[in-house]
Amino acid sequence: MNQVLINDTTLRDGEQAAGVAFNLEEKVAIAKFLDAIGVHEIEVGIPAMGEQETRAISAIADLDLSAKLLGWNRAVISDIQASVACGLKRVHIAIPVSGIQISAKFHGQWRVTLQQLKDSISFAVDKGLWVAVGGEDSSRADESFLLDVAQYAQEWGASRFRFCDTVGILDPFTTYAKVRRLVTALLIPVEVHTHNDFGLATANALAGIKGGALSVNTTVNGLGERAGNAALEEVVMALKRIYGVNVGLDTPRLLELSRLVAAASGSNVPPWKAIVGENTFAHEAGIHAHGVLQNPMTYEPFAPEEVGWERRLVVGKHSGRHLLSSVLQQHGIFLNSQETQSVLEAVRQESVQKKRSLSVQELLNLVQEQQRYSHAVR
């Protein structure tokens, strides 16, 4: 596990999310940020898409980043030529390996599929390129055929094989078994690529790593086709905090990276999103907030500063006296027991009406109203 490489594909699979289109400046900014925080490899896009894509990829290639850059290609010579023209030294070649994919794309002619793969790898290797091969729809492929394809790819010169759960149908147990079988049979490293159609992308990515995969595909915020991919921030922090594996990323900058990609993609991050969601380190419920005030570890898996957050105590419907008093004391307001209870009841009523927690200013306004009412009664 300590050898795991993060291969981020935000700029390729992430951008393939419906409605997402990065411009050149955004692609360059994301690539530079991924590199700055220590991501090992970046899948920068699909050179065969045309001029706009090749301009962005060439601009990234010209940056001389520390991260290794890969272009995504079909098993087509012209695709690889497009990658070379962008200045890329490493290529990923994808080939369908399931019956349903081969039927749709090659009319069921699996021999043609293999020949195209062989020709593509040979061409790339002759050009001095480092080659990875991806088995598209590996999770639904016949296991014997999948193993044959992976072994052929190894024999023809590929340096890594990507196991792709293209439609996100696996669970962690099956992922582990399938990846383990490939790892055991191959001399080259295995990479795992997971999708989130059943909400299992991160779990399956970790299972693949547990099964021996030495590389994992991620996207920032889990951005990607349909329900998305394994989220970079989730995989990295799960490896770090659950398995004790530090892959070398600057995790306090994960929140900043998340916001950059969210803005570029026009896709808001849900408040409850793991690691980078706004509510990740926000505490409203009375019993939780009381515990956190005593010891943050009672209701936090790790310190918010590890991923760029600060802890927030939020006043709302579920808040209790301890939380309310703590928040008010931070603003120099000290209430007696009766006043605290009065304000708390007002907070709960206001929160239900607004259907959300209250801002600090709204809370302070409520305190002033309660104090004016109290003085008027006297």
Short mmCIF file of C-alpha atoms in Angstrom, two decimals:
data_model
loop_
_atom_site.label_atom_id
_atom_site.label_comp_id
_atom_site.label_asym_id
_atom_site.label_seq_id
_atom_site.Cartn_x
_atom_site.Cartn_y
_atom_site.Cartn_z
CA MET A 1 0.00 0.00 0.00
CA ASN A 2 2.86 2.42 0.68
CA GLN A 3 3.73 2.31 -3.02
CA VAL A 4 0.29 3.46 -4.24
CA LEU A 5 0.31 6.07 -7.00
CA ILE A 6 -2.52 8.56 -7.42
CA ASN A 7 -3.40 8.92 -11.10
CA ASP A 8 -5.90 11.74 -11.25
CA THR A 9 -8.23 11.88 -14.24
CA THR A 10 -10.23 15.03 -13.43
CA LEU A 11 -9.07 16.54 -16.73
CA ARG A 12 -10.24 13.51 -18.72
CA ASP A 13 -12.94 11.41 -17.06
CA GLY A 14 -13.94 14.25 -14.75
CA GLU A 15 -14.55 16.57 -17.69
CA GLN A 16 -16.63 13.86 -19.36
CA ALA A 17 -19.37 14.56 -16.80
CA ALA A 18 -22.47 15.79 -18.61
CA GLY A 19 -22.49 19.56 -18.89
CA VAL A 20 -18.83 20.08 -17.92
CA ALA A 21 -16.32 21.75 -20.24
CA PHE A 22 -13.03 23.19 -19.01
CA ASN A 23 -11.35 25.94 -21.00
CA LEU A 24 -7.59 26.08 -21.54
CA GLU A 25 -6.91 28.34 -18.55
CA GLU A 26 -8.96 26.11 -16.24
CA LYS A 27 -7.24 22.95 -17.45
CA VAL A 28 -3.82 24.48 -16.89
CA ALA A 29 -4.79 25.80 -13.45
CA ILE A 30 -6.14 22.39 -12.34
CA ALA A 31 -3.06 20.57 -13.65
CA LYS A 32 -0.74 22.99 -11.84
CA PHE A 33 -2.68 22.62 -8.60
CA LEU A 34 -2.73 18.81 -8.80
CA ASP A 35 1.03 18.91 -9.35
CA ALA A 36 1.60 21.42 -6.54
CA ILE A 37 -0.08 19.21 -3.94
CA GLY A 38 1.93 16.17 -5.02
CA VAL A 39 -0.37 14.11 -7.28
CA HIS A 40 1.87 11.54 -8.95
CA GLU A 41 0.21 11.24 -12.37
CA ILE A 42 -2.31 13.31 -14.29
CA GLU A 43 -4.43 12.03 -17.16
CA VAL A 44 -4.57 15.30 -19.05
CA GLY A 45 -7.24 14.57 -21.65
CA ILE A 46 -7.94 13.02 -25.04
CA PRO A 47 -5.64 14.45 -27.74
CA ALA A 48 -7.72 12.95 -30.55
CA MET A 49 -10.64 15.24 -29.63
CA GLY A 50 -9.24 18.07 -31.71
CA GLU A 51 -7.58 21.47 -31.66
CA GLN A 52 -8.97 22.95 -28.43
CA GLU A 53 -8.05 19.82 -26.50
CA THR A 54 -4.58 19.51 -28.01
CA ARG A 55 -3.82 23.18 -27.28
CA ALA A 56 -4.67 22.66 -23.61
CA ILE A 57 -2.72 19.40 -23.37
CA SER A 58 0.31 20.92 -25.12
CA ALA A 59 0.19 23.89 -22.73
CA ILE A 60 0.22 21.52 -19.75
CA ALA A 61 3.03 19.45 -21.28
CA ASP A 62 5.07 22.64 -21.67
CA LEU A 63 4.84 23.38 -17.93
CA ASP A 64 7.47 20.77 -17.07
CA LEU A 65 5.49 19.56 -14.06
CA SER A 66 6.80 16.98 -11.61
CA ALA A 67 3.69 14.85 -12.12
CA LYS A 68 3.82 12.35 -14.97
CA LEU A 69 1.32 13.19 -17.74
CA LEU A 70 -0.74 10.69 -19.71
CA GLY A 71 -2.98 11.12 -22.73
CA TRP A 72 -6.02 8.86 -23.13
CA ASN A 73 -6.29 7.02 -26.45
CA ARG A 74 -8.34 4.44 -28.22
CA ALA A 75 -6.42 1.54 -29.73
CA VAL A 76 -6.01 3.60 -32.89
CA ILE A 77 -2.69 4.71 -34.36
CA SER A 78 -3.94 8.21 -35.16
CA ASP A 79 -4.93 8.72 -31.50
CA ILE A 80 -1.40 7.91 -30.39
CA GLN A 81 0.05 10.19 -33.05
CA ALA A 82 -2.11 12.98 -31.62
CA SER A 83 -0.66 12.29 -28.15
CA VAL A 84 2.88 12.46 -29.52
CA ALA A 85 2.09 15.74 -31.28
CA CYS A 86 1.11 17.22 -27.90
CA GLY A 87 4.53 16.39 -26.49
CA LEU A 88 3.34 13.55 -24.26
CA LYS A 89 5.77 10.76 -23.33
CA ARG A 90 3.20 8.47 -21.75
CA VAL A 91 -0.02 7.14 -23.24
CA HIS A 92 -2.99 5.20 -21.97
CA ILE A 93 -4.61 2.90 -24.53
CA ALA A 94 -8.18 1.79 -23.79
CA ILE A 95 -9.70 -1.33 -25.29
CA PRO A 96 -13.14 -2.89 -24.69
CA VAL A 97 -12.92 -6.28 -22.98
CA SER A 98 -16.52 -7.21 -22.14
CA GLY A 99 -18.81 -9.03 -24.53
CA ILE A 100 -21.32 -6.19 -24.57
CA GLN A 101 -18.65 -3.59 -25.38
CA ILE A 102 -16.90 -5.67 -28.05
CA SER A 103 -20.27 -6.42 -29.63
CA ALA A 104 -21.18 -2.72 -29.78
CA LYS A 105 -17.79 -1.41 -30.92
CA PHE A 106 -16.24 -4.28 -32.90
CA HIS A 107 -19.33 -6.26 -33.92
CA GLY A 108 -18.23 -9.06 -31.63
CA GLN A 109 -14.92 -9.58 -33.44
CA TRP A 110 -12.62 -9.99 -30.47
CA ARG A 111 -9.67 -10.98 -32.66
CA VAL A 112 -9.88 -7.60 -34.38
CA THR A 113 -9.89 -5.99 -30.93
CA LEU A 114 -6.70 -7.77 -29.95
CA GLN A 115 -4.99 -7.00 -33.25
CA GLN A 116 -5.72 -3.29 -32.89
CA LEU A 117 -4.37 -3.37 -29.37
CA LYS A 118 -1.20 -5.13 -30.49
CA ASP A 119 -0.64 -2.69 -33.35
CA SER A 120 -1.25 0.31 -31.10
CA ILE A 121 1.09 -0.85 -28.35
CA SER A 122 3.79 -1.71 -30.89
CA PHE A 123 3.48 1.70 -32.52
CA ALA A 124 3.66 3.49 -29.16
CA VAL A 125 6.62 1.45 -27.92
CA ASP A 126 8.47 2.04 -31.20
CA LYS A 127 7.97 5.78 -30.59
CA GLY A 128 9.65 5.39 -27.20
CA LEU A 129 6.44 5.95 -25.24
CA TRP A 130 5.54 4.52 -21.85
CA VAL A 131 2.31 2.58 -22.31
CA ALA A 132 -0.57 1.73 -20.01
CA VAL A 133 -3.48 -0.38 -21.23
CA GLY A 134 -7.01 -0.12 -19.88
CA GLY A 135 -9.56 -2.89 -20.06
CA GLU A 136 -12.80 -1.01 -20.63
CA ASP A 137 -15.67 -2.68 -18.76
CA SER A 138 -13.29 -5.13 -17.06
CA SER A 139 -15.88 -5.76 -14.35
CA ARG A 140 -18.30 -7.37 -16.84
CA ALA A 141 -15.67 -9.17 -18.92
CA ASP A 142 -15.19 -12.91 -18.99
CA GLU A 143 -12.39 -13.36 -16.45
CA SER A 144 -10.34 -15.69 -18.63
CA PHE A 145 -10.55 -13.33 -21.59
CA LEU A 146 -9.68 -10.35 -19.39
CA LEU A 147 -6.61 -12.16 -18.11
CA ASP A 148 -5.60 -13.06 -21.67
CA VAL A 149 -5.88 -9.42 -22.77
CA ALA A 150 -3.84 -8.22 -19.78
CA GLN A 151 -1.13 -10.82 -20.37
CA TYR A 152 -1.00 -10.01 -24.09
CA ALA A 153 -0.70 -6.31 -23.26
CA GLN A 154 2.19 -7.13 -20.92
CA GLU A 155 3.86 -9.30 -23.56
CA TRP A 156 3.50 -6.62 -26.26
CA GLY A 157 5.16 -3.95 -24.13
CA ALA A 158 2.58 -2.34 -21.80
CA SER A 159 3.98 -1.17 -18.46
CA ARG A 160 0.66 -1.18 -16.54
CA PHE A 161 -2.84 -2.59 -16.87
CA ARG A 162 -5.94 -0.70 -15.77
CA PHE A 163 -8.90 -2.66 -14.36
CA CYS A 164 -11.98 -0.54 -15.12
CA ASP A 165 -15.33 -0.88 -13.39
CA THR A 166 -16.75 1.22 -16.21
CA VAL A 167 -20.40 1.17 -15.15
CA GLY A 168 -19.79 0.93 -11.41
CA ILE A 169 -21.47 -2.43 -10.82
CA LEU A 170 -19.01 -4.00 -8.39
CA ASP A 171 -18.93 -4.17 -4.63
CA PRO A 172 -15.66 -4.06 -2.64
CA PHE A 173 -15.54 -7.83 -2.10
CA THR A 174 -15.82 -8.65 -5.81
CA THR A 175 -13.45 -5.82 -6.71
CA TYR A 176 -10.83 -7.22 -4.36
CA ALA A 177 -11.15 -10.74 -5.82
CA LYS A 178 -11.00 -9.62 -9.46
CA VAL A 179 -8.08 -7.24 -8.96
CA ARG A 180 -6.22 -9.80 -6.84
CA ARG A 181 -6.50 -12.35 -9.65
CA LEU A 182 -4.92 -9.92 -12.12
CA VAL A 183 -2.20 -8.84 -9.71
CA THR A 184 -1.24 -12.46 -9.06
CA ALA A 185 -1.07 -13.30 -12.77
CA LEU A 186 0.80 -10.23 -14.06
CA LEU A 187 4.36 -8.97 -13.73
CA ILE A 188 3.36 -5.38 -14.51
CA PRO A 189 1.44 -3.23 -11.99
CA VAL A 190 -2.35 -3.09 -11.97
CA GLU A 191 -4.33 0.15 -11.74
CA VAL A 192 -7.93 0.35 -10.52
CA HIS A 193 -10.54 2.67 -12.05
CA THR A 194 -13.94 2.83 -10.36
CA HIS A 195 -17.28 4.54 -10.95
CA ASN A 196 -19.88 5.61 -8.40
CA ASP A 197 -23.14 4.33 -9.90
CA PHE A 198 -24.01 2.53 -6.66
CA GLY A 199 -22.13 4.93 -4.40
CA LEU A 200 -19.21 2.49 -4.03
CA ALA A 201 -16.44 4.11 -6.09
CA THR A 202 -14.19 5.03 -3.16
CA ALA A 203 -14.84 1.74 -1.36
CA ASN A 204 -14.08 -0.21 -4.54
CA ALA A 205 -10.93 1.82 -5.18
CA LEU A 206 -9.69 0.97 -1.68
CA ALA A 207 -10.62 -2.69 -2.20
CA GLY A 208 -8.62 -2.72 -5.43
CA ILE A 209 -5.63 -1.27 -3.61
CA LYS A 210 -6.08 -3.86 -0.88
CA GLY A 211 -6.08 -6.46 -3.65
CA GLY A 212 -2.66 -5.30 -4.80
CA ALA A 213 -3.32 -2.48 -7.27
CA LEU A 214 -0.39 -0.07 -7.15
CA SER A 215 -2.16 2.79 -8.90
CA VAL A 216 -5.63 4.27 -8.48
CA ASN A 217 -7.65 6.64 -10.65
CA THR A 218 -9.36 9.54 -8.91
CA THR A 219 -11.15 12.78 -9.74
CA VAL A 220 -11.49 15.89 -7.60
CA ASN A 221 -14.91 15.97 -5.90
CA GLY A 222 -15.68 12.62 -7.54
CA LEU A 223 -16.52 14.51 -10.75
CA GLY A 224 -17.17 12.22 -13.70
CA GLU A 225 -19.58 10.49 -16.02
CA ARG A 226 -23.04 9.63 -14.67
CA ALA A 227 -22.66 9.38 -10.87
CA GLY A 228 -18.94 10.17 -10.99
CA ASN A 229 -15.67 8.51 -10.02
CA ALA A 230 -13.69 7.77 -6.87
CA ALA A 231 -13.01 11.14 -5.26
CA LEU A 232 -9.35 12.13 -4.90
CA GLU A 233 -9.89 13.64 -1.45
CA GLU A 234 -11.78 10.57 -0.18
CA VAL A 235 -9.26 8.01 -1.44
CA VAL A 236 -6.26 9.98 -0.17
CA MET A 237 -7.72 10.62 3.29
CA ALA A 238 -9.05 7.07 3.65
CA LEU A 239 -5.60 5.70 2.84
CA LYS A 240 -4.04 8.12 5.30
CA ARG A 241 -6.43 7.80 8.23
CA ILE A 242 -7.88 4.28 7.88
CA TYR A 243 -4.83 2.41 6.58
CA GLY A 244 -2.03 4.66 7.81
CA VAL A 245 -0.71 5.14 4.27
CA ASN A 246 0.54 8.62 3.45
CA VAL A 247 0.79 8.95 -0.33
CA GLY A 248 2.63 12.25 0.01
CA LEU A 249 -0.08 14.74 -0.91
CA ASP A 250 -0.42 18.16 0.71
CA THR A 251 -3.83 17.37 2.20
CA PRO A 252 -4.44 20.79 3.85
CA ARG A 253 -4.90 22.13 0.31
CA LEU A 254 -7.62 19.62 -0.65
CA LEU A 255 -10.40 22.07 0.16
CA GLU A 256 -8.83 24.76 -2.02
CA LEU A 257 -8.46 22.25 -4.88
CA SER A 258 -12.08 21.16 -4.45
CA ARG A 259 -13.28 24.74 -4.76
CA LEU A 260 -11.14 25.34 -7.85
CA VAL A 261 -12.62 22.32 -9.65
CA ALA A 262 -16.15 23.08 -8.45
CA ALA A 263 -15.92 26.58 -9.93
CA ALA A 264 -14.41 25.35 -13.20
CA SER A 265 -17.02 22.61 -13.60
CA GLY A 266 -19.97 24.74 -12.53
CA SER A 267 -20.91 21.94 -10.14
CA ASN A 268 -21.57 22.82 -6.51
CA VAL A 269 -20.23 20.44 -3.87
CA PRO A 270 -23.09 19.10 -1.69
CA PRO A 271 -22.78 20.24 1.94
CA TRP A 272 -22.68 16.61 3.12
CA LYS A 273 -19.93 15.59 0.66
CA ALA A 274 -17.18 13.67 2.47
CA ILE A 275 -13.95 15.55 3.27
CA VAL A 276 -14.72 18.77 1.37
CA GLY A 277 -18.44 19.36 1.97
CA GLU A 278 -19.40 22.48 3.92
CA ASN A 279 -20.96 20.45 6.75
CA THR A 280 -18.01 18.10 7.18
CA PHE A 281 -16.81 19.83 10.35
CA ALA A 282 -19.97 21.73 11.26
CA HIS A 283 -21.72 20.75 14.49
CA GLU A 284 -25.29 21.72 15.37
CA ALA A 285 -26.84 18.87 17.37
CA GLY A 286 -26.65 19.54 21.10
CA ILE A 287 -25.10 16.25 22.23
CA HIS A 288 -22.54 16.32 19.41
CA ALA A 289 -21.55 19.92 19.94
CA HIS A 290 -21.22 19.39 23.69
CA GLY A 291 -18.93 16.42 23.05
CA VAL A 292 -16.82 18.32 20.51
CA LEU A 293 -16.43 21.22 22.92
CA GLN A 294 -15.03 18.78 25.48
CA ASN A 295 -12.90 16.80 23.02
CA PRO A 296 -13.11 17.18 19.22
CA MET A 297 -12.28 13.50 18.75
CA THR A 298 -15.69 12.54 20.15
CA TYR A 299 -17.38 13.39 16.84
CA GLU A 300 -14.58 14.02 14.33
CA PRO A 301 -12.51 11.33 12.57
CA PHE A 302 -9.56 13.70 12.14
CA ALA A 303 -8.73 17.37 12.65
CA PRO A 304 -10.37 19.73 10.13
CA GLU A 305 -7.04 21.46 9.52
CA GLU A 306 -5.77 18.27 7.86
CA VAL A 307 -7.90 19.04 4.80
CA GLY A 308 -8.05 22.83 4.96
CA TRP A 309 -11.20 23.28 7.07
CA GLU A 310 -11.91 24.97 10.38
CA ARG A 311 -14.36 23.55 12.89
CA ARG A 312 -17.73 25.35 12.92
CA LEU A 313 -20.30 25.36 15.69
CA VAL A 314 -23.67 26.00 14.07
CA VAL A 315 -26.73 27.22 15.95
CA GLY A 316 -30.05 25.77 14.77
CA LYS A 317 -33.04 23.59 15.59
CA HIS A 318 -30.98 20.81 17.16
CA SER A 319 -28.64 22.99 19.22
CA GLY A 320 -28.36 22.80 22.99
CA ARG A 321 -27.48 25.20 25.78
CA HIS A 322 -23.76 24.40 25.84
CA LEU A 323 -23.35 25.12 22.13
CA LEU A 324 -25.40 28.31 22.30
CA SER A 325 -23.46 29.60 25.30
CA SER A 326 -20.11 28.78 23.66
CA VAL A 327 -20.98 30.62 20.43
CA LEU A 328 -22.26 33.67 22.30
CA GLN A 329 -19.25 33.77 24.60
CA GLN A 330 -17.02 33.93 21.51
CA HIS A 331 -18.77 37.24 20.81
CA GLY A 332 -18.49 38.56 24.36
CA ILE A 333 -22.07 37.73 25.37
CA PHE A 334 -22.65 35.96 28.68
CA LEU A 335 -26.22 35.00 29.58
CA ASN A 336 -27.66 33.50 32.74
CA SER A 337 -29.49 30.19 32.65
CA GLN A 338 -32.94 31.70 32.14
CA GLU A 339 -31.76 34.03 29.37
CA THR A 340 -29.95 31.19 27.63
CA GLN A 341 -33.08 29.03 27.63
CA SER A 342 -35.17 31.90 26.28
CA VAL A 343 -32.76 32.57 23.44
CA LEU A 344 -32.50 28.84 22.68
CA GLU A 345 -36.26 28.55 22.28
CA ALA A 346 -36.24 31.55 19.95
CA VAL A 347 -33.38 30.02 17.95
CA ARG A 348 -35.25 26.76 17.46
CA GLN A 349 -38.41 28.54 16.37
CA GLU A 350 -36.54 30.78 13.93
CA SER A 351 -34.56 27.85 12.54
CA VAL A 352 -37.72 25.87 11.79
CA GLN A 353 -39.28 28.87 10.06
CA LYS A 354 -36.18 29.49 7.96
CA LYS A 355 -35.59 25.73 7.46
CA ARG A 356 -31.86 26.11 8.15
CA SER A 357 -29.36 26.98 10.84
CA LEU A 358 -28.87 30.64 11.75
CA SER A 359 -25.99 32.86 10.82
CA VAL A 360 -24.01 34.49 13.60
CA GLN A 361 -25.59 37.86 12.83
CA GLU A 362 -29.08 36.36 12.95
CA LEU A 363 -28.25 34.83 16.32
CA LEU A 364 -26.96 38.14 17.69
CA ASN A 365 -30.10 39.87 16.44
CA LEU A 366 -32.22 37.30 18.28
CA VAL A 367 -30.29 37.93 21.49
CA GLN A 368 -30.91 41.68 21.18
CA GLU A 369 -34.63 41.10 20.58
CA GLN A 370 -34.87 38.82 23.60
CA GLN A 371 -33.05 41.35 25.76
CA ARG A 372 -35.31 44.21 24.60
CA TYR A 373 -38.38 42.07 25.31
CA SER A 374 -37.03 41.17 28.75
CA HIS A 375 -36.42 44.84 29.63
CA ALA A 376 -39.86 45.82 28.35
CA VAL A 377 -41.56 43.22 30.55
CA ARG A 378 -39.73 44.52 33.58
#
